[in-house]
Amino acid sequence: QITLKESGPTLVKPTQTLTLTCTFSGFSLSTSGVGVGWIRQPPGKALEWLALIYWNDDKRYSPSLKSRLTITKDTSKNQVVLTMTKMDPVDTATYYCAHSTPYCSGGSCYPYLGWFDPWGQGTLVTVSS
Amino acid sequence: QSVLTQPPSASGTPGQRVTISCSGSSSNIGSNTVNWYQQLPGTAPKLLIYSNNQRPSGVPDRFSGSKSGTSASLAISGLQSEDEADYYCAAWDDSLMVGVFGGGTKLTVL
């Protein structure tokens, strides 16, 4: 059974750097095709894709946030860390991490075409002075 | 402004069939598979449909997905009160080289 859990501060001040940790179990981030992604959801708003790191250390970032995001993995600890610099009140949101399964067909697998399943419970981060 | 476009709301009565659309472009839906997520009130999203039309184990066959060109659809038949939730489509975008979500559709069971 795959589980993921987000952890980090619930309150950060504007201009500070946010560091979130996703601790997972039930899979290895060294398995070919597998990834862990971060998605956020401002209160009452839609989901926003933030970043994803794959088993081979390939990293993808939302173009609009790329300059502020860093995603890393620690395979031995089963953790993925997301840092976001220059936090602003508009960054107030629930932040989710999720396991990414690759799309496989005809003997080949395509990690980019994968899906998020399962998701962590999410952690609400409020940005306020 | 989301890359994938969904209607903000949909509704139906118990037992009815409803469909939710998701419109994209040649760089996302037009060339890649579509996934759908269900988010019940106050909970984390859950995978509902993957690879356009595949249901994970445990998802009732009342839920089905389809794709044609640069659009995709989620259909829910035999609507039930517990289907009241937000639904999101998602796909990989070859131009942006990232995943993208739709703006979400809030389904109300009348």
mmCIF file of C-alpha atoms in Angstrom:
data_model
loop_
_atom_site.group_PDB
_atom_site.id
_atom_site.type_symbol
_atom_site.label_atom_id
_atom_site.label_comp_id
_atom_site.label_asym_id
_atom_site.label_seq_id
_atom_site.Cartn_x
_atom_site.Cartn_y
_atom_site.Cartn_z
ATOM 1 C CA GLN A 1 0.000 0.000 0.000
ATOM 2 C CA ILE A 2 1.372 3.376 -1.040
ATOM 3 C CA THR A 3 1.032 6.285 1.356
ATOM 4 C CA LEU A 4 2.381 9.832 1.311
ATOM 5 C CA LYS A 5 2.327 12.541 3.934
ATOM 6 C CA GLU A 6 3.267 16.193 3.678
ATOM 7 C CA SER A 7 4.948 18.059 6.502
ATOM 8 C CA GLY A 8 6.202 21.573 7.034
ATOM 9 C CA PRO A 9 5.245 24.918 8.536
ATOM 10 C CA THR A 10 1.617 25.948 8.610
ATOM 11 C CA LEU A 11 2.473 29.652 8.691
ATOM 12 C CA VAL A 12 5.209 31.528 6.868
ATOM 13 C CA LYS A 13 5.883 35.223 6.546
ATOM 14 C CA PRO A 14 5.996 37.075 3.235
ATOM 15 C CA THR A 15 9.421 36.904 1.530
ATOM 16 C CA GLN A 16 10.392 33.795 3.503
ATOM 17 C CA THR A 17 11.293 30.441 1.969
ATOM 18 C CA LEU A 18 8.894 27.518 2.387
ATOM 19 C CA THR A 19 10.283 24.015 2.779
ATOM 20 C CA LEU A 20 7.873 21.094 2.530
ATOM 21 C CA THR A 21 8.721 17.432 2.954
ATOM 22 C CA CYS A 22 6.830 14.520 1.463
ATOM 23 C CA THR A 23 7.498 11.270 3.309
ATOM 24 C CA PHE A 24 6.268 8.180 1.545
ATOM 25 C CA SER A 25 6.083 4.425 1.923
ATOM 26 C CA GLY A 26 5.075 1.481 -0.200
ATOM 27 C CA PHE A 27 7.303 2.273 -3.183
ATOM 28 C CA SER A 28 10.847 3.214 -4.057
ATOM 29 C CA LEU A 29 11.778 6.367 -5.918
ATOM 30 C CA SER A 30 14.564 4.388 -7.554
ATOM 31 C CA THR A 31 12.040 2.270 -9.487
ATOM 32 C CA SER A 32 12.062 3.061 -13.196
ATOM 33 C CA GLY A 33 9.245 5.346 -14.312
ATOM 34 C CA VAL A 34 8.122 6.389 -10.855
ATOM 35 C CA GLY A 35 7.865 9.990 -9.734
ATOM 36 C CA VAL A 36 6.604 12.192 -6.908
ATOM 37 C CA GLY A 37 4.825 15.430 -7.668
ATOM 38 C CA TRP A 38 3.657 18.506 -5.796
ATOM 39 C CA ILE A 39 0.297 20.131 -6.455
ATOM 40 C CA ARG A 40 -1.304 23.022 -4.602
ATOM 41 C CA GLN A 41 -4.824 24.345 -4.180
ATOM 42 C CA PRO A 42 -5.615 27.847 -2.894
ATOM 43 C CA PRO A 43 -8.754 27.958 -0.736
ATOM 44 C CA GLY A 44 -11.812 27.546 -2.941
ATOM 45 C CA LYS A 45 -9.745 27.396 -6.112
ATOM 46 C CA ALA A 46 -8.475 24.864 -8.616
ATOM 47 C CA LEU A 47 -5.548 22.482 -8.471
ATOM 48 C CA GLU A 48 -2.207 23.796 -9.717
ATOM 49 C CA TRP A 49 0.623 21.536 -10.886
ATOM 50 C CA LEU A 50 3.881 22.689 -9.278
ATOM 51 C CA ALA A 51 6.749 20.257 -9.743
ATOM 52 C CA LEU A 52 7.620 16.618 -10.257
ATOM 53 C CA ILE A 53 10.786 14.597 -9.708
ATOM 54 C CA TYR A 54 11.364 11.230 -11.377
ATOM 55 C CA TRP A 55 13.343 8.141 -10.401
ATOM 56 C CA ASN A 56 16.223 9.237 -12.659
ATOM 57 C CA ASP A 57 16.371 12.703 -11.013
ATOM 58 C CA ASP A 58 14.642 14.357 -13.976
ATOM 59 C CA LYS A 59 12.843 17.408 -12.591
ATOM 60 C CA ARG A 60 9.942 19.361 -14.056
ATOM 61 C CA TYR A 61 8.685 22.723 -12.820
ATOM 62 C CA SER A 62 5.658 24.870 -13.528
ATOM 63 C CA PRO A 63 6.916 27.550 -15.937
ATOM 64 C CA SER A 64 5.241 30.334 -13.961
ATOM 65 C CA LEU A 65 6.964 29.295 -10.716
ATOM 66 C CA LYS A 66 10.176 27.749 -11.999
ATOM 67 C CA SER A 67 12.431 30.510 -10.667
ATOM 68 C CA ARG A 68 11.111 30.004 -7.136
ATOM 69 C CA LEU A 69 10.889 26.213 -6.900
ATOM 70 C CA THR A 70 13.399 23.480 -6.151
ATOM 71 C CA ILE A 71 12.495 19.811 -5.843
ATOM 72 C CA THR A 72 14.890 17.181 -4.519
ATOM 73 C CA LYS A 73 14.709 13.572 -3.436
ATOM 74 C CA ASP A 74 16.373 11.448 -0.787
ATOM 75 C CA THR A 75 15.811 7.895 -1.906
ATOM 76 C CA SER A 76 17.318 6.385 1.226
ATOM 77 C CA LYS A 77 14.901 8.320 3.446
ATOM 78 C CA ASN A 78 11.891 7.932 1.118
ATOM 79 C CA GLN A 79 11.446 11.681 1.057
ATOM 80 C CA VAL A 80 10.923 14.411 -1.506
ATOM 81 C CA VAL A 81 11.479 18.039 -0.547
ATOM 82 C CA LEU A 82 9.985 21.090 -2.221
ATOM 83 C CA THR A 83 11.313 24.563 -1.514
ATOM 84 C CA MET A 84 9.577 27.724 -2.634
ATOM 85 C CA THR A 85 11.295 31.071 -2.220
ATOM 86 C CA LYS A 86 9.859 34.553 -1.851
ATOM 87 C CA MET A 87 6.540 33.460 -0.388
ATOM 88 C CA ASP A 88 3.600 35.819 -0.865
ATOM 89 C CA PRO A 89 0.057 35.798 0.535
ATOM 90 C CA VAL A 90 -1.185 34.542 -2.857
ATOM 91 C CA ASP A 91 0.807 31.362 -2.185
ATOM 92 C CA THR A 92 -1.572 30.495 0.648
ATOM 93 C CA ALA A 93 -2.849 27.053 -0.285
ATOM 94 C CA THR A 94 -3.102 23.395 0.596
ATOM 95 C CA TYR A 95 -0.010 21.679 -0.748
ATOM 96 C CA TYR A 96 -0.279 18.041 -1.809
ATOM 97 C CA CYS A 97 2.345 15.521 -2.792
ATOM 98 C CA ALA A 98 1.405 12.517 -4.892
ATOM 99 C CA HIS A 99 2.893 9.356 -6.364
ATOM 100 C CA SER A 100 3.209 9.379 -10.134
ATOM 101 C CA THR A 101 2.682 6.147 -12.063
ATOM 102 C CA PRO A 102 4.068 5.989 -15.603
ATOM 103 C CA TYR A 103 1.887 5.250 -18.615
ATOM 104 C CA CYS A 104 3.031 1.979 -20.162
ATOM 105 C CA SER A 105 2.001 0.591 -23.509
ATOM 106 C CA GLY A 106 3.464 -1.881 -25.954
ATOM 107 C CA GLY A 107 6.379 -2.668 -23.711
ATOM 108 C CA SER A 108 7.453 0.957 -23.287
ATOM 109 C CA CYS A 109 6.743 3.302 -20.425
ATOM 110 C CA TYR A 110 6.275 7.058 -20.611
ATOM 111 C CA PRO A 111 6.678 8.740 -17.210
ATOM 112 C CA TYR A 112 5.475 12.131 -18.427
ATOM 113 C CA LEU A 113 2.116 10.646 -19.399
ATOM 114 C CA GLY A 114 1.559 9.241 -15.931
ATOM 115 C CA TRP A 115 -1.051 9.986 -13.338
ATOM 116 C CA PHE A 116 -1.089 10.922 -9.661
ATOM 117 C CA ASP A 117 -2.223 8.112 -7.417
ATOM 118 C CA PRO A 118 -2.436 8.199 -4.492
ATOM 119 C CA TRP A 119 -2.250 11.667 -3.010
ATOM 120 C CA GLY A 120 -1.192 12.740 0.436
ATOM 121 C CA GLN A 121 -3.714 14.327 2.761
ATOM 122 C CA GLY A 122 -2.326 17.796 2.047
ATOM 123 C CA THR A 123 -0.981 20.505 4.320
ATOM 124 C CA LEU A 124 -2.392 24.017 4.534
ATOM 125 C CA VAL A 125 0.244 26.722 4.343
ATOM 126 C CA THR A 126 -0.771 30.277 5.189
ATOM 127 C CA VAL A 127 1.393 33.203 4.180
ATOM 128 C CA SER A 128 0.866 36.149 6.457
ATOM 129 C CA SER A 129 2.852 38.633 8.477
ATOM 130 C CA GLN B 1 -6.530 30.808 -16.357
ATOM 131 C CA SER B 2 -6.114 27.055 -16.662
ATOM 132 C CA VAL B 3 -4.543 25.453 -19.731
ATOM 133 C CA LEU B 4 -7.398 22.933 -19.879
ATOM 134 C CA THR B 5 -10.934 24.344 -19.938
ATOM 135 C CA GLN B 6 -13.795 22.840 -17.970
ATOM 136 C CA PRO B 7 -17.260 24.182 -17.243
ATOM 137 C CA PRO B 8 -17.279 25.584 -13.695
ATOM 138 C CA SER B 9 -20.423 23.720 -12.755
ATOM 139 C CA ALA B 10 -22.678 20.832 -13.701
ATOM 140 C CA SER B 11 -25.743 19.340 -12.115
ATOM 141 C CA GLY B 12 -28.153 16.454 -12.351
ATOM 142 C CA THR B 13 -30.779 14.566 -10.434
ATOM 143 C CA PRO B 14 -30.267 11.113 -8.913
ATOM 144 C CA GLY B 15 -30.236 8.430 -11.580
ATOM 145 C CA GLN B 16 -29.430 10.835 -14.394
ATOM 146 C CA ARG B 17 -26.393 10.777 -16.658
ATOM 147 C CA VAL B 18 -24.143 13.817 -16.684
ATOM 148 C CA THR B 19 -21.073 14.624 -18.700
ATOM 149 C CA ILE B 20 -18.220 17.008 -17.941
ATOM 150 C CA SER B 21 -16.090 18.307 -20.765
ATOM 151 C CA CYS B 22 -12.406 19.197 -20.821
ATOM 152 C CA SER B 23 -11.027 21.177 -23.726
ATOM 153 C CA GLY B 24 -7.348 21.526 -24.523
ATOM 154 C CA SER B 25 -5.028 21.847 -27.489
ATOM 155 C CA SER B 26 -2.800 19.842 -29.777
ATOM 156 C CA SER B 27 0.084 20.083 -27.305
ATOM 157 C CA ASN B 28 -1.793 18.439 -24.443
ATOM 158 C CA ILE B 29 -5.029 16.515 -24.951
ATOM 159 C CA GLY B 30 -4.473 16.337 -28.690
ATOM 160 C CA SER B 31 -1.297 14.318 -28.275
ATOM 161 C CA ASN B 32 -1.413 12.814 -24.796
ATOM 162 C CA THR B 33 -3.645 10.812 -22.524
ATOM 163 C CA VAL B 34 -6.102 12.390 -20.100
ATOM 164 C CA ASN B 35 -6.629 11.654 -16.430
ATOM 165 C CA TRP B 36 -9.541 12.630 -14.217
ATOM 166 C CA TYR B 37 -9.597 13.272 -10.479
ATOM 167 C CA GLN B 38 -12.489 13.465 -8.048
ATOM 168 C CA GLN B 39 -12.261 15.695 -4.994
ATOM 169 C CA LEU B 40 -14.962 15.162 -2.397
ATOM 170 C CA PRO B 41 -15.594 18.095 -0.055
ATOM 171 C CA GLY B 42 -12.763 18.594 2.410
ATOM 172 C CA THR B 43 -10.644 15.745 1.085
ATOM 173 C CA ALA B 44 -7.613 15.229 -1.127
ATOM 174 C CA PRO B 45 -8.166 14.506 -4.821
ATOM 175 C CA LYS B 46 -8.507 10.880 -5.861
ATOM 176 C CA LEU B 47 -7.712 9.299 -9.223
ATOM 177 C CA LEU B 48 -10.950 8.521 -11.049
ATOM 178 C CA ILE B 49 -9.946 7.780 -14.653
ATOM 179 C CA TYR B 50 -6.471 7.320 -16.160
ATOM 180 C CA SER B 51 -5.228 6.944 -19.724
ATOM 181 C CA ASN B 52 -8.424 8.467 -21.154
ATOM 182 C CA ASN B 53 -10.806 5.680 -20.190
ATOM 183 C CA GLN B 54 -9.302 3.317 -17.612
ATOM 184 C CA ARG B 55 -10.827 2.950 -14.169
ATOM 185 C CA PRO B 56 -8.643 2.159 -11.146
ATOM 186 C CA SER B 57 -9.847 -0.753 -9.089
ATOM 187 C CA GLY B 58 -12.631 0.317 -6.788
ATOM 188 C CA VAL B 59 -14.041 3.000 -9.065
ATOM 189 C CA PRO B 60 -17.618 2.106 -10.073
ATOM 190 C CA ASP B 61 -18.295 1.491 -13.747
ATOM 191 C CA ARG B 62 -20.808 4.335 -13.590
ATOM 192 C CA PHE B 63 -17.779 6.532 -14.297
ATOM 193 C CA SER B 64 -16.350 6.515 -17.801
ATOM 194 C CA GLY B 65 -13.945 8.651 -19.784
ATOM 195 C CA SER B 66 -13.427 9.356 -23.454
ATOM 196 C CA LYS B 67 -11.247 11.498 -25.674
ATOM 197 C CA SER B 68 -11.645 12.868 -29.155
ATOM 198 C CA GLY B 69 -9.187 15.226 -30.770
ATOM 199 C CA THR B 70 -8.327 18.000 -28.342
ATOM 200 C CA SER B 71 -11.246 17.363 -25.994
ATOM 201 C CA ALA B 72 -12.075 14.802 -23.349
ATOM 202 C CA SER B 73 -15.200 13.964 -21.408
ATOM 203 C CA LEU B 74 -16.112 12.356 -18.128
ATOM 204 C CA ALA B 75 -19.503 10.699 -17.968
ATOM 205 C CA ILE B 76 -21.299 9.692 -14.798
ATOM 206 C CA SER B 77 -24.350 7.508 -15.188
ATOM 207 C CA GLY B 78 -26.852 6.584 -12.503
ATOM 208 C CA LEU B 79 -25.946 9.753 -10.620
ATOM 209 C CA GLN B 80 -25.835 9.372 -6.845
ATOM 210 C CA SER B 81 -25.731 11.928 -4.055
ATOM 211 C CA GLU B 82 -22.228 10.810 -3.102
ATOM 212 C CA ASP B 83 -20.990 11.859 -6.542
ATOM 213 C CA GLU B 84 -21.322 15.494 -5.489
ATOM 214 C CA ALA B 85 -17.733 16.685 -5.757
ATOM 215 C CA ASP B 86 -15.245 18.688 -7.789
ATOM 216 C CA TYR B 87 -13.862 16.987 -10.886
ATOM 217 C CA TYR B 88 -10.555 17.863 -12.552
ATOM 218 C CA CYS B 89 -9.057 16.764 -15.848
ATOM 219 C CA ALA B 90 -5.302 16.665 -16.346
ATOM 220 C CA ALA B 91 -2.811 15.945 -19.099
ATOM 221 C CA TRP B 92 0.834 16.387 -20.009
ATOM 222 C CA ASP B 93 1.625 19.409 -22.144
ATOM 223 C CA ASP B 94 4.386 18.852 -24.699
ATOM 224 C CA SER B 95 5.007 22.573 -25.194
ATOM 225 C CA LEU B 96 5.259 23.476 -21.514
ATOM 226 C CA MET B 97 6.840 20.108 -20.652
ATOM 227 C CA VAL B 98 4.781 19.912 -17.473
ATOM 228 C CA GLY B 99 1.456 18.527 -16.382
ATOM 229 C CA VAL B 100 -1.598 20.758 -16.538
ATOM 230 C CA PHE B 101 -4.968 20.673 -14.809
ATOM 231 C CA GLY B 102 -8.355 21.942 -15.824
ATOM 232 C CA GLY B 103 -10.074 24.580 -13.731
ATOM 233 C CA GLY B 104 -12.370 22.011 -12.166
ATOM 234 C CA THR B 105 -16.104 21.364 -12.401
ATOM 235 C CA LYS B 106 -18.318 21.408 -9.350
ATOM 236 C CA LEU B 107 -20.979 18.725 -9.696
ATOM 237 C CA THR B 108 -24.195 19.246 -7.774
ATOM 238 C CA VAL B 109 -26.709 16.454 -7.313
ATOM 239 C CA LEU B 110 -30.102 18.117 -7.082
#
